[in-house]
Coordinates of C-alpha atoms in Angstrom, one line a residue:
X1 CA -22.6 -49.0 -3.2
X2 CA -23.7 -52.5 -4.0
X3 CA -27.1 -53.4 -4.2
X4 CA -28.9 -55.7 -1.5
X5 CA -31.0 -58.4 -1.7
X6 CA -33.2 -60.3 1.6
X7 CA -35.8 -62.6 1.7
X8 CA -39.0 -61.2 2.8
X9 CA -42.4 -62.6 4.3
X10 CA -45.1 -62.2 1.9
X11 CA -48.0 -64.1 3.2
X12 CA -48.5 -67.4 4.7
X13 CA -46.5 -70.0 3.1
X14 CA -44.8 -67.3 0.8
X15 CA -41.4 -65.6 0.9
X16 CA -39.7 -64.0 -1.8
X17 CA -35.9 -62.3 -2.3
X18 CA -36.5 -58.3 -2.9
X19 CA -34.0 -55.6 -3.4
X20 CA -33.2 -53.4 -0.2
X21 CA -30.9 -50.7 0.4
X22 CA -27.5 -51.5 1.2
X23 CA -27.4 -51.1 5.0
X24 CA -25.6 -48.0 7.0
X25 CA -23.9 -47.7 10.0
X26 CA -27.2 -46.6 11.5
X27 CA -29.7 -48.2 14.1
X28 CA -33.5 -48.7 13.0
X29 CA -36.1 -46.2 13.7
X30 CA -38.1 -48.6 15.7
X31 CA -34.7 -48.4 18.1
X32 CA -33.9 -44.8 18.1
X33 CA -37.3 -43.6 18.7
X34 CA -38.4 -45.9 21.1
X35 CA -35.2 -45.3 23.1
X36 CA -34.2 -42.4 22.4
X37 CA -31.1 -43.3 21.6
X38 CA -28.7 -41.8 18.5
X39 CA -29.0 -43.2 15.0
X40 CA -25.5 -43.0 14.0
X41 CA -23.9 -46.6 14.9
X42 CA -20.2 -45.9 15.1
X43 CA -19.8 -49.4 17.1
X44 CA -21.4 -51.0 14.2
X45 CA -20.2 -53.0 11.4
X46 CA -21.5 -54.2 8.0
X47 CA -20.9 -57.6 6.7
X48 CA -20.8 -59.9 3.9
X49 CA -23.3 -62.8 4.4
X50 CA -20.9 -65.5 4.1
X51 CA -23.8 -68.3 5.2
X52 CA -27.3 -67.7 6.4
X53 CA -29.8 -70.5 7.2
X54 CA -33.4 -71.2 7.2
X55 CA -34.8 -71.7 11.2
X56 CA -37.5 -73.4 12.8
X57 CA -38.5 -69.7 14.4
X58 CA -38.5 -67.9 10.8
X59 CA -40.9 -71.2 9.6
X60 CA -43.3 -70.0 12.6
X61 CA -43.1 -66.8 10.8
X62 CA -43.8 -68.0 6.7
X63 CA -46.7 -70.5 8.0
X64 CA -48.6 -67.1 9.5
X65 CA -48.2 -68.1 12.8
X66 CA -47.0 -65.0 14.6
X67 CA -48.0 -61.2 13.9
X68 CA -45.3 -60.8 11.5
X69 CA -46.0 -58.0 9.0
X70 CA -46.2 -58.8 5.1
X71 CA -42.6 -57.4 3.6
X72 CA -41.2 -58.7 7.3
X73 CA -37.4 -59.6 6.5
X74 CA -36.0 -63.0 7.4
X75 CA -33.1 -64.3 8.5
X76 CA -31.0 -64.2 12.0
X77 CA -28.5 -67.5 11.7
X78 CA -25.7 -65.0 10.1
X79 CA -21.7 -65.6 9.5
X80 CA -20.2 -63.4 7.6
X81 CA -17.5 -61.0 6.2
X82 CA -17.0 -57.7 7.6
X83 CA -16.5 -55.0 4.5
X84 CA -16.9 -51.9 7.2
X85 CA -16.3 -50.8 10.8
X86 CA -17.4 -47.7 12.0
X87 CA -15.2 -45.8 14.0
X88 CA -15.5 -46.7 17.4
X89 CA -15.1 -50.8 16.4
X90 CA -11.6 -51.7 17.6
X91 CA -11.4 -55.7 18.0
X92 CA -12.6 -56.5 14.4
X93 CA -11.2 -55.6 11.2
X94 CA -12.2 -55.4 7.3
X95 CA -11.4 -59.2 6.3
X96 CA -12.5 -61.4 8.9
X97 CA -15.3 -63.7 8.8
X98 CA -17.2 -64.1 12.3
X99 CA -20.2 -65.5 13.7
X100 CA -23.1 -63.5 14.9
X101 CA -25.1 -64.2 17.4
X102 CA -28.8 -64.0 16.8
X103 CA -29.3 -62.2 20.2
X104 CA -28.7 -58.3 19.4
X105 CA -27.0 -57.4 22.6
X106 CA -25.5 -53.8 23.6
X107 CA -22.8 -55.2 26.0
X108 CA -23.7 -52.3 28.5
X109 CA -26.7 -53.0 30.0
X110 CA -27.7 -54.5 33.5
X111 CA -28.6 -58.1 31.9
X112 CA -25.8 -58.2 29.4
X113 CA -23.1 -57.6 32.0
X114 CA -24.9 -60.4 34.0
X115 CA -24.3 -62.8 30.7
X116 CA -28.3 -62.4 29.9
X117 CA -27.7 -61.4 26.3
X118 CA -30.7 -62.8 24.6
X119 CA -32.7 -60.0 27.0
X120 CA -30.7 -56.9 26.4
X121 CA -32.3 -54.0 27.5
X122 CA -31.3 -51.7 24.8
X123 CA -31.9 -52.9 21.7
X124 CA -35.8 -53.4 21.9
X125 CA -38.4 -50.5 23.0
X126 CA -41.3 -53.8 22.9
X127 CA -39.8 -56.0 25.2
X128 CA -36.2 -57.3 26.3
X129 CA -34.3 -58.7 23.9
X130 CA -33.9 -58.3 19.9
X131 CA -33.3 -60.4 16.7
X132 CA -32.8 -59.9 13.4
X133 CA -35.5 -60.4 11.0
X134 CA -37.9 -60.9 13.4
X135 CA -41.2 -59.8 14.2
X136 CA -41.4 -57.9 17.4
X137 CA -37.9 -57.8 18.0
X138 CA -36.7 -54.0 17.0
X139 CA -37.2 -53.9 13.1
X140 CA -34.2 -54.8 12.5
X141 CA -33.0 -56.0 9.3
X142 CA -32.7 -59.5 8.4
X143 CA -29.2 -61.4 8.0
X144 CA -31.0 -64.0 4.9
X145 CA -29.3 -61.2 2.7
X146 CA -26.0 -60.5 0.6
X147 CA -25.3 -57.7 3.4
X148 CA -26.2 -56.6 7.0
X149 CA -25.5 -54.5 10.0
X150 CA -24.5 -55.9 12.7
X151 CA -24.2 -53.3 15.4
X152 CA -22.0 -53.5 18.9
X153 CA -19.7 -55.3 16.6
X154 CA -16.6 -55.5 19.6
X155 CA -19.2 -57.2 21.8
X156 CA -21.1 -59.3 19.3
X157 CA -19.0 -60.4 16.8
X158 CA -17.0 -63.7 16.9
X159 CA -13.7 -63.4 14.8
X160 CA -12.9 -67.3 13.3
X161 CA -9.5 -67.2 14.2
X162 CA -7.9 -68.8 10.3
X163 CA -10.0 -67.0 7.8
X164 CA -8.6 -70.6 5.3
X165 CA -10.0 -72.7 8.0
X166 CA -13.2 -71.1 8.7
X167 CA -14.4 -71.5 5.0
X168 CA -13.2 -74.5 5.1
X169 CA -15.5 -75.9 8.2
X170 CA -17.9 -72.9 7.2
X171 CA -21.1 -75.6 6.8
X172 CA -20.2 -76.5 10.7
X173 CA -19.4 -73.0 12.2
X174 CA -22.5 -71.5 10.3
X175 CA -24.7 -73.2 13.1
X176 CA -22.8 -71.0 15.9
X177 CA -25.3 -68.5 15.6
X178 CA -28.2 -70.4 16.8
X179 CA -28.9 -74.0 16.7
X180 CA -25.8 -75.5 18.0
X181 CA -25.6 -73.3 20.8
X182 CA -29.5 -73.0 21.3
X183 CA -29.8 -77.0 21.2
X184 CA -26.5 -77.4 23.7
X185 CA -28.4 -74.4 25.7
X186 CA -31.3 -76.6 26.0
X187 CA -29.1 -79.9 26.9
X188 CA -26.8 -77.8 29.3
X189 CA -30.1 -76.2 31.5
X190 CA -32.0 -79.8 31.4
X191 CA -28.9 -80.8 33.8
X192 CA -27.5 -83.5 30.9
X193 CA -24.0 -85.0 32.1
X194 CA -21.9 -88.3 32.5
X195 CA -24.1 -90.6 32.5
X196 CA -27.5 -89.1 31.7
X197 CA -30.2 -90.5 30.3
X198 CA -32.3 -87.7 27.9
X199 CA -35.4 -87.5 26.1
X200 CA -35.2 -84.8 23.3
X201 CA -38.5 -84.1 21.7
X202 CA -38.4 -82.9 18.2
X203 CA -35.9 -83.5 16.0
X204 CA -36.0 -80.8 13.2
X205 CA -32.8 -78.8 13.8
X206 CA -32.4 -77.9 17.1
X207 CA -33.6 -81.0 18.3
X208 CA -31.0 -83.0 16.5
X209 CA -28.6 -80.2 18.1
X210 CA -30.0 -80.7 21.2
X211 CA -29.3 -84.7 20.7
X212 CA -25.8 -83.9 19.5
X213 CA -24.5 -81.5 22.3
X214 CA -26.4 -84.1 25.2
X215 CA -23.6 -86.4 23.4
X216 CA -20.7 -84.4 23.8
X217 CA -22.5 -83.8 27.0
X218 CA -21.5 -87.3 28.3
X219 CA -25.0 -88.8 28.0
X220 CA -25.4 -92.7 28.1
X221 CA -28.9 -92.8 25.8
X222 CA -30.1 -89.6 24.1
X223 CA -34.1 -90.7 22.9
X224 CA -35.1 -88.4 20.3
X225 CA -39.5 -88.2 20.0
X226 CA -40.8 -87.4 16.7
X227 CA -44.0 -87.9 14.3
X228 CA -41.8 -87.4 11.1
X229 CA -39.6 -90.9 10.0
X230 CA -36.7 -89.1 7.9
X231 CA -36.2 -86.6 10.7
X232 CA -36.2 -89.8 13.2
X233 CA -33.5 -91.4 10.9
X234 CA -31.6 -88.8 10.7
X235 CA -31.5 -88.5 14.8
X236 CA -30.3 -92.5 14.1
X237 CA -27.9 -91.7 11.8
X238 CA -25.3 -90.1 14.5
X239 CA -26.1 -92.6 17.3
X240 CA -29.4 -91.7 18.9
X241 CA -32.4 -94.1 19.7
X242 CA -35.4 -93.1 18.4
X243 CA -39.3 -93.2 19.8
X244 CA -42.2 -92.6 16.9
X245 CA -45.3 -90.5 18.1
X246 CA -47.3 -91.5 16.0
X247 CA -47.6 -94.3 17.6
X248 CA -50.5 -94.7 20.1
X249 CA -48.4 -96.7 23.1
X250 CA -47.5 -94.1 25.8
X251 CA -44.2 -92.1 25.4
X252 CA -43.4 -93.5 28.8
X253 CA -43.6 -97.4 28.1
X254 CA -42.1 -96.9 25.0
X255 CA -39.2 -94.7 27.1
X256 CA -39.1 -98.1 29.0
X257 CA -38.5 -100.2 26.0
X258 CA -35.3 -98.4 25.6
X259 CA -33.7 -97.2 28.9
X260 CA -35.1 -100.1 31.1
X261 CA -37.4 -97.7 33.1
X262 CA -40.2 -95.2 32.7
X263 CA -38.4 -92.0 32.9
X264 CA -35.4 -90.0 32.0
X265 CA -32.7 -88.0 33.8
X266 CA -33.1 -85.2 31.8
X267 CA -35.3 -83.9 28.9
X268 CA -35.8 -81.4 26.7
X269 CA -38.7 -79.7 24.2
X270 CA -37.5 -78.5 21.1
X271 CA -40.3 -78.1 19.3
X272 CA -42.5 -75.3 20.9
X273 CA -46.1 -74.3 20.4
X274 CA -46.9 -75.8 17.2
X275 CA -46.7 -79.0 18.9
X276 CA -49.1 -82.2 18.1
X277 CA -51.1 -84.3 20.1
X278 CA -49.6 -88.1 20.2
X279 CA -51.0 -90.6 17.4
X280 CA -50.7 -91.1 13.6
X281 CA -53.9 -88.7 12.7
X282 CA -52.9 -85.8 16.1
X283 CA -54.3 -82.6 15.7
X284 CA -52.4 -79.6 17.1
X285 CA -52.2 -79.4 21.1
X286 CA -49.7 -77.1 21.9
X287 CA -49.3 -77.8 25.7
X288 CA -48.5 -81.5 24.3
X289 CA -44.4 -81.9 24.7
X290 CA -44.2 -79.2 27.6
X291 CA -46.8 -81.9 29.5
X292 CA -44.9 -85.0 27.7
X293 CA -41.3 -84.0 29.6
X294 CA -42.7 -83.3 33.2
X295 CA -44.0 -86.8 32.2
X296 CA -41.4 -88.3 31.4
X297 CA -38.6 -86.6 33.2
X298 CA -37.7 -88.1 36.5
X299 CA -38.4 -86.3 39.9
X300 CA -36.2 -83.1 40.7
X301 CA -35.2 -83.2 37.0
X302 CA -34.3 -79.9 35.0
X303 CA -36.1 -79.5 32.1
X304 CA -34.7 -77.4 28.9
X305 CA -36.9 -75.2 27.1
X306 CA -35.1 -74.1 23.3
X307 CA -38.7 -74.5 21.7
X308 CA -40.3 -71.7 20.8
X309 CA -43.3 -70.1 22.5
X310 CA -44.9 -66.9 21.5
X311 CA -47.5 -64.1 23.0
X312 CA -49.2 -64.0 20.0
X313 CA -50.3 -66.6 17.2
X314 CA -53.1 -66.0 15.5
X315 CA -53.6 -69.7 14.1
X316 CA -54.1 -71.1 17.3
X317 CA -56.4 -73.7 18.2
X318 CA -58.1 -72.2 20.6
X319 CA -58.5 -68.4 22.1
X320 CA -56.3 -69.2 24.9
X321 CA -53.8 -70.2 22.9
X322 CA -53.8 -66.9 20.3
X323 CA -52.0 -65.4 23.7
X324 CA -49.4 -67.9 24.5
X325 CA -52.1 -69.2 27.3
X326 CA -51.5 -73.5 27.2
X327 CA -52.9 -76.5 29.0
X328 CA -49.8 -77.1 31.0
X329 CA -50.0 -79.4 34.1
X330 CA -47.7 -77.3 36.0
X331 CA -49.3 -79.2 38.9
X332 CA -47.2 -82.1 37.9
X333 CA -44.1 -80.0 37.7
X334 CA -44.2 -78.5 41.1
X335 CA -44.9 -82.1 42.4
X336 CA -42.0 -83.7 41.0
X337 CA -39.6 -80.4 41.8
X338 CA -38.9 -79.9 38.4
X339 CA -37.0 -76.9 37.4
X340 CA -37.5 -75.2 33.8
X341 CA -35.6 -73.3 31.9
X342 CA -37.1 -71.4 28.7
X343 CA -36.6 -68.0 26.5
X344 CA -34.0 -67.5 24.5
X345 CA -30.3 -68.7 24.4
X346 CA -28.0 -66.4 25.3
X347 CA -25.2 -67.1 22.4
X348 CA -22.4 -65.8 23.8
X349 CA -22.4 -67.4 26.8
X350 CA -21.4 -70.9 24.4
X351 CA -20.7 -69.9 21.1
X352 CA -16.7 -69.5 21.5
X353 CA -16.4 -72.6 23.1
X354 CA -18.7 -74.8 20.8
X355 CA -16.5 -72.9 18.4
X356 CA -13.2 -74.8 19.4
X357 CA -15.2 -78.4 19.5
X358 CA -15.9 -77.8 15.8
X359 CA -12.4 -76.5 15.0
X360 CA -10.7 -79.6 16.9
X361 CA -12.9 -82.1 15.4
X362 CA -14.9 -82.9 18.7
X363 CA -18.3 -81.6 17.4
X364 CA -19.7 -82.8 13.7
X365 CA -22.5 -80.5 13.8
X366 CA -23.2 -79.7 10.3
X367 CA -23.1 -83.5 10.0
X368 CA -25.9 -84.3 12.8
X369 CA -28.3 -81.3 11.5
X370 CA -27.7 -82.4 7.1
X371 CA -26.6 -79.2 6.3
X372 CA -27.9 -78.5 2.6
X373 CA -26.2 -75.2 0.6
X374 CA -28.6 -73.5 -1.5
X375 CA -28.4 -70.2 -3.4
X376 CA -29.8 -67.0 -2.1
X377 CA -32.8 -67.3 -5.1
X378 CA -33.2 -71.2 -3.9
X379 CA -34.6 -69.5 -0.4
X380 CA -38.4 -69.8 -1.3
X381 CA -38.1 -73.3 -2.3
X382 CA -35.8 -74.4 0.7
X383 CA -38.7 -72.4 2.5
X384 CA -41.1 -75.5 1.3
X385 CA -39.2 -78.2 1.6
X386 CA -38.2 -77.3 5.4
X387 CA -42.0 -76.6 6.0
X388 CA -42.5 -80.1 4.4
X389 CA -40.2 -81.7 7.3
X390 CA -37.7 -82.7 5.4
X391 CA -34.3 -83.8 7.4
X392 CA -32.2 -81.1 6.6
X393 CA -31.1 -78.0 7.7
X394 CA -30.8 -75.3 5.1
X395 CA -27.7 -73.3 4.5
X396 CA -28.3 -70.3 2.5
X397 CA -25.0 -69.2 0.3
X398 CA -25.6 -65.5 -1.0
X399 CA -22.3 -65.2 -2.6
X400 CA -21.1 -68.9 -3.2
X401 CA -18.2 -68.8 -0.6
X402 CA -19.0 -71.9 1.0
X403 CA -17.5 -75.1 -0.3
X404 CA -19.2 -77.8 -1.6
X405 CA -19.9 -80.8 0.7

C-alpha cells in the first residue's frame, strides 16, 4: 500500500505534514464505540485527494482557538479520485473524481432523510453532525491528505459527470465541498432575491462566496464589510461595493452612502466569533457582526448565519465567551421579527446544482474567492499567509493533478 501523508495541528500557529497510515474501509473508534456500530465500512470508499483547501474553520483551529488536540488532522474541503469501493458501494466506481461534502452524513437517519445532513445522527457519539479533520466531530481523518475515506460513499459522494472536464474546471468545482455552497447557504437563508439589497460581512472566503451566490442570487447591491483592504478589493474585483470597518462612521450611514438608505434587505455574517469591534485599532468582540446585521438588516429580514460559532474557545476575551456565551442584542432581533439561520450547511442540499452553474459557465467561483494551488509540503506556509489575511483562498494539490491557472 502507498504511504499517506496529512497535515496535522501542532500547536498554535503550527501545522506540519506527517506520515499516516493509508486509510481502510473502516469507521474510527471514536464512531464504533460511541455507537456501537460495526467497524467494517463496506459502503465506504477511499479516494485520491485530487484538491483540498485551506478553511476559515481549520484557521480557528491552527490559531488555538478551539479544544483541538495537538496531532489533530486537518482538512474537510476534499475532491478527489476514488481508487476503492467496498462492497456494498454501487453508484460510484474506481475512476471518477467527485466532490465530498464536508458534512459526514449516513443517509439513514431521521435528519438526513429530512435533508438535515450537516446534523446526522450517526456519525458523531459528541453531538449531531461530523467533519473531517475536525475537532469534536468523530475523529475522523482529515481530507488535507494524499488519501482518505470517505464512508457512505452512494449517499455522499458527487460523481463530476466528464472526468476531462472536471480537471479541467477542477480550481472551480474544488469549492463544492464547502465554501461555495456554505456562502450560497448563507445568501439563500438570509431571504437574498431579485432585487435585494445585501450586506455580507467578512470577506475572507466564504464571505466573498456569500457575495458571489447573493449575485447569482439576483441581488441589485451586494455590500461586503471588512477591516482588511486586499480582501475588500478583492470583493470589488467581481462587482461588489465595499464598506471599510475600520473606519469609525457607523456601518449604517455608511450603508446609506451606498444603497440610499440605512438598511438592507438581507444580510449575512460570515465571519463568526473571532469577530472585531468597529475602528482602525478594534479589539476582539465577538457578538460584533451578529449585533452589526440585526442592525443593519431591515425589519422582518432573514438573516444568514455561515460564520462559525463554537462551545468552546479557550482564547476568548472573556469567560462567557470561552463557552460560546456572546453579548447579542437579541432584544433587537425579536423587535424587528428577524429570523436567523445558523449551524452548519447542509451540502447536499446545493452542491449538485451549484455544480451545473460552474459547469455551464454561470458561476466563476474560483475566480471571486483567488484560488491559489499549492503543493501538499506548501500547507504550513499557505497556513501563514491565510492567517495573515491575505485575499486568497488556498487550494492544496497533493498529487499535482490540477492544472495551472
Amino acid at each position: 500500500m502507498p504511504d499517506n501523508r496529512v497535515v496535522v495541528y501542532k500547536s498554535p500557529g503550527e501545522v506540519a505534514v506527517e506520515s499516516i497510515d493509508y486509510p481502510k474501509l473502516e469507521l474510527p473508534g471514536d464512531v464504533v464505540e460511541g455507537l456501537g456500530i460495526k467497524k467494517k465500512a463496506p459502503h465506504a470508499a477511499i479516494l485520491k485527494i485530487v484538491t483540498t483547501n485551506i478553511c476559515g474553520s481549520d484557521q480557528h483551529m491552527v490559531r488555538g482557538r478551539t479544544t483541538a488536540p495537538v496531532g489533530q488532522s486537518l482538512g474537510h474541503e476534499i475532491t478527489g479520485e476514488v481508487v476503492e469501493a467496498g462492497e456494498d458501494v454501487l453508484f460510484v466506481n474506481q475512476g471518477d473524481i467527485c466532490s465530498v461534502p464536508f458534512n459526514i452524513a449516513c443517509g439513514r437517519c431521521r435528519m438526513c432523510n429530512e435533508g438535515k445532513t450537516g446534523i446526522c445522527l450517526n456519525v458523531n457519539p459528541a453531538r449531531p453532525g461530523a467533519a473531517y479533520g475536525y475537532v469534536d466531530m468523530g475523529g475522523w481523518i482529515g481530507g488535507q491528505a494524499e488519501y482518505v475515506m470517505v464512508p457512505f460513499a452512494d449517499f455522499n459522494l458527487l460523481k463530476f459527470p466528464d472526468r476531462d472536464q472536471a480537471l479541467e474546471k477542477i480550481r472551480d468545482l474544488t469549492m463544492l465541498s464547502d465554501i461555495f455552497p456554505t456562502g450560497y447557504h448563507g445568501a439563500y437563508t438570509a431571504g437574498v432575491s431579485t432585487g435585494s439589497t445585501v450586506y455580507v460581512a467578512g470577506a475572507g472566503p466564504v464571505g466573498l462566496a456569500a457575495a458571489h451566490a447573493a449575485q447569482l442570487l439576483g441581488a441589485s447591491a451586494v455590500i461586503v464589510g471588512d477591516m482588511i483592504p486586499e480582501r475588500l478589493g478583492q470583493a470589488r474585483s467581481f462587482g461588489c461595493e465595499t464598506v471599510d470597518l475600520r473606519n469609525d462612521a457607523p456601518l449604517a450611514d455608511m450603508i446609506e452612502q451606498i444603497v440610499g438608505e440605512p438598511e438592507v434587505d438581507a444580510a449575512v455574517d460570515a465571519v463568526g466569533f473571532e469577530a472585531r469591534g468597529h475602528g482602525k485599532d478594534a479589539g476582539e468582540q465577538p457578538a460584533t457582526v451578529l449585533n452589526d446585521v440585526m442592525g443593519i438588516a431591515r425589519a422582518g429580514a432573514s438573516l444568514g448565519i455561515p460564520g462559525l460559532y463554537v462551545t468552546g474557545d479557550p482564547g476568548a476575551p472573556d469567560e462567557n465567551a470561552k463557552v460560546g456565551q456572546l453579548g447579542v442584542r437579541i432584544g433587537l432581533g425579536w423587535a424587528k421579527s428577524h429570523s436567523m439561520t445558523t449551524g452548519q450547511c447542509p451540502v447536499k442540499q446545493y452542491n449538485r446544482k451549484l455544480m451545473n452553474m460552474i459547469l455551464s459557465g454561470k458561476a466563476d467561483i474560483a475566480k471571486a474567492v483567488n484560488a491559489t494551488t499549492i503543493s501538499l509540503d506548501e500547507a504550513p506556509q499557505g497556513y501563514q499567509e491565510f492567517d495573515s489575511g491575505v485575499a486568497r483562498k488556498f487550494v492544496i494539490d497533493p498529487h499535482g493533478m490540477a492544472p495551472a491557472a
